[in-house]
Structures are given as structure tokens and as C-alpha cells.
XYZ file of C-alpha atoms in Angstrom:
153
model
C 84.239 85.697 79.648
C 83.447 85.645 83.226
C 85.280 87.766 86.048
C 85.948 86.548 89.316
C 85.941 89.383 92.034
C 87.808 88.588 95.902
C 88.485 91.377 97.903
C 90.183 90.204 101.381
C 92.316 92.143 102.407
C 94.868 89.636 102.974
C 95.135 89.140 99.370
C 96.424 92.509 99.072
C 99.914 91.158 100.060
C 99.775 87.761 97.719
C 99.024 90.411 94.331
C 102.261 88.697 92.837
C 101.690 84.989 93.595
C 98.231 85.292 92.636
C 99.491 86.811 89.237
C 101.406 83.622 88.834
C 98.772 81.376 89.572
C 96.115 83.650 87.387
C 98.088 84.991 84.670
C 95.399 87.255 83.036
C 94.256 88.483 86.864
C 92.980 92.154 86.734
C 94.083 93.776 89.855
C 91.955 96.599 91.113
C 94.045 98.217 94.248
C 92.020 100.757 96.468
C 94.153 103.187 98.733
C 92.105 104.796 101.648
C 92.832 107.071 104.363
C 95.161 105.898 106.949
C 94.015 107.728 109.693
C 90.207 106.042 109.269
C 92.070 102.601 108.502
C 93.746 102.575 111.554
C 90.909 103.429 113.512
C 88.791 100.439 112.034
C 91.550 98.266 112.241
C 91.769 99.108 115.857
C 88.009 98.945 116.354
C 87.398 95.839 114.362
C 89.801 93.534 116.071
C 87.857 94.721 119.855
C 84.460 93.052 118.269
C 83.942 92.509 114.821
C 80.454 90.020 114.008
C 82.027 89.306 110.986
C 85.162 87.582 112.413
C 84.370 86.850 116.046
C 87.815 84.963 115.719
C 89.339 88.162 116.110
C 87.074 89.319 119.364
C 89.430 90.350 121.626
C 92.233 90.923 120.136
C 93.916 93.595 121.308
C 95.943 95.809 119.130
C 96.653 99.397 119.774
C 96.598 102.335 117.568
C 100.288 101.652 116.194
C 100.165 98.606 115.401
C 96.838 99.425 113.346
C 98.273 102.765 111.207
C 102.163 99.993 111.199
C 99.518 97.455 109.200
C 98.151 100.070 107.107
C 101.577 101.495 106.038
C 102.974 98.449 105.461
C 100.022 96.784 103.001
C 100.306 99.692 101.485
C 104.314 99.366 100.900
C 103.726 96.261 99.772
C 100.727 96.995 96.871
C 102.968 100.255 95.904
C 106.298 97.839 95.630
C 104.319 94.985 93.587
C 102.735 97.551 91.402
C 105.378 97.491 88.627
C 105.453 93.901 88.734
C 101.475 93.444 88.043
C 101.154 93.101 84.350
C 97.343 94.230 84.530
C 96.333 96.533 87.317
C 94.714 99.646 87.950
C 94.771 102.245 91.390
C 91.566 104.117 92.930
C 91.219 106.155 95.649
C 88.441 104.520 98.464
C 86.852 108.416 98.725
C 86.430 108.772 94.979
C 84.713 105.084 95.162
C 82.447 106.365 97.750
C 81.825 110.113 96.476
C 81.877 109.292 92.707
C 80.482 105.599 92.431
C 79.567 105.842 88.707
C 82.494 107.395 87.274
C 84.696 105.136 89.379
C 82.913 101.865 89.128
C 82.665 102.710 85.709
C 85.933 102.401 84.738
C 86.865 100.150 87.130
C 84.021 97.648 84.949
C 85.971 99.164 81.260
C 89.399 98.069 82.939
C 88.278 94.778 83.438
C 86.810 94.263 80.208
C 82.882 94.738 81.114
C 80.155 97.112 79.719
C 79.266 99.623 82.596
C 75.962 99.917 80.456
C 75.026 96.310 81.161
C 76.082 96.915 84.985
C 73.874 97.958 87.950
C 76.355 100.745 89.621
C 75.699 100.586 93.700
C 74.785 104.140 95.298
C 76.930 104.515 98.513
C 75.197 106.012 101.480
C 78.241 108.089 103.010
C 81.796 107.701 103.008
C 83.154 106.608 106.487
C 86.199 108.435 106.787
C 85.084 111.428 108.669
C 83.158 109.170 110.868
C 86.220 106.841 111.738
C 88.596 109.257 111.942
C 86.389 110.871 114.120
C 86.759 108.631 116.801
C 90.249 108.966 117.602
C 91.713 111.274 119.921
C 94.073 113.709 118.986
C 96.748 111.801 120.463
C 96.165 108.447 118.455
C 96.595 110.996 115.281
C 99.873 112.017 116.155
C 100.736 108.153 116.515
C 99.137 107.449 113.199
C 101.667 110.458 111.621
C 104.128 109.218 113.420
C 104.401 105.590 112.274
C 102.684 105.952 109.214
C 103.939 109.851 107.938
C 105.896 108.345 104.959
C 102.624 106.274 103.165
C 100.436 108.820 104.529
C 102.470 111.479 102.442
C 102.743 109.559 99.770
C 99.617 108.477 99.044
C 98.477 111.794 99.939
C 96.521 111.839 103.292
């Protein structure tokens, strides 16, 4: 059979009506750090070359980490409702490609063996979070403490 991969992230919040529409969907859902989220969120919607629809728009540090948490809410409350779905963690993605992609191929019902696994060159988070000042943390923790808790960040 042949697998269809889409990863926008606006299809993060549509997990349920794309079930209904694609019964035997596989649903790979990637939590990252909100902190480095937030940041790129932030960054992206100053200039992005990929969506130069979005140049200019501003949106502050808040309303970035308020996105993150609640995409977030919403993947964690559709989970149980997902008949075929699996969770990974962005940094093991980055940090552990093999292993990860690996079973990330087995879960969706393809032979890692007959797969070329990508190499990543670094893993961003440091980097992003790295450009915000300590004050745009403490906004970060302070809309987003709950999802950043528990999804451990």
C-alpha cells in the first residue's frame, strides 16, 4: 500500500475530521519545546520566505507560547479519540533519527530496512530558545506553565 505523509501544522487541529474522512489515517503527533516554539512562531510571522503572506504580522511572545499550548490541548484531547496514532518527542527526532524514524516507519506499516533514514544536522531548540530574553521566558511559563508541565518542558 502506499502512505500519504502532510505535515502542516494546521492539520494538527483537524486530527478528528481527517480521521473521518481517512478512516485508516496513521497519525504521527510530534510535541516540541514550547519555549523554542514560541520563539519561531514569533520569529516566523516577522518574515518567513516560506509564507510571505504572513510578513508582517505581528504577534508577540504570548500570543506565540497561547498557540503552542493550545495545539497542543487540542492533539492531547483528540488523542483518545484517534483510532491509530502514535506520540514522539521533536528532540528525540532530532537526536535519535534512526531509532525514532524507525519506528515511526514500523507504526505505519513500512520496512525501515527499505527506508533511507535522514541525518539531522542539530536540533534547534537551544538555538531558538536562545533568542529570547529572560523576560519573554517568564511569559512563555506564564501562559503556557500547564502544557509546558505536562508535556514535560
Amino acid at each position: 500500500g502506499k502512505r500519504f505523509l502532510e505535515k502542516s501544522p494546521a492539520n494538527s487541529l483537524r486530527t478528528r475530521f481527517l480521521q473521518s474522512i481517512y478512516p485508516d489515517a496513521a497519525f504521527v503527533i510530534i510535541f516540541r519545546n514550547g519555549f523554542a516554539v514560541s520563539e519561531g512562531i514569533r520569529r516566523k510571522r516577522l518574515f518567513d520566505p516560506e509564507r510571505p503572506h504572513l510578513a508582517g504580522l505581528p504577534t508577540t511572545i504570548a500570543e506565540a507560547a497561547e498557540q503552542w499550548k493550545n495545539t497542543n490541548r487540542i492533539l492531547l484531547d483528540d488523542r483518545p479519540h484517534l483510532t491509530h496514532h502514535m506520540a514522539l518527542r521533536y528532540e528525540d527526532l532530532v537526536t535519535k533519527p534512526a531509532p525514532t524514524i524507525g519506528a515511526v516507519l514500523r507504526f505505519c506499516g513500512c520496512d525501515p530496512a527499505k527506508c533511507a533514514i535522514p541525518q539531522f544536522h542539530r536540533d534547534l531548540n537551544n538555538q531558538q530558545i536562545a533568542r529570547l530574553f529572560p523576560f519573554e521566558k517568564d511569559v512563555i511559563e506564564s501562559v503556557a506553565s500547564d502544557m509546558l508541565h505536562a508535556l514535560e518542558y
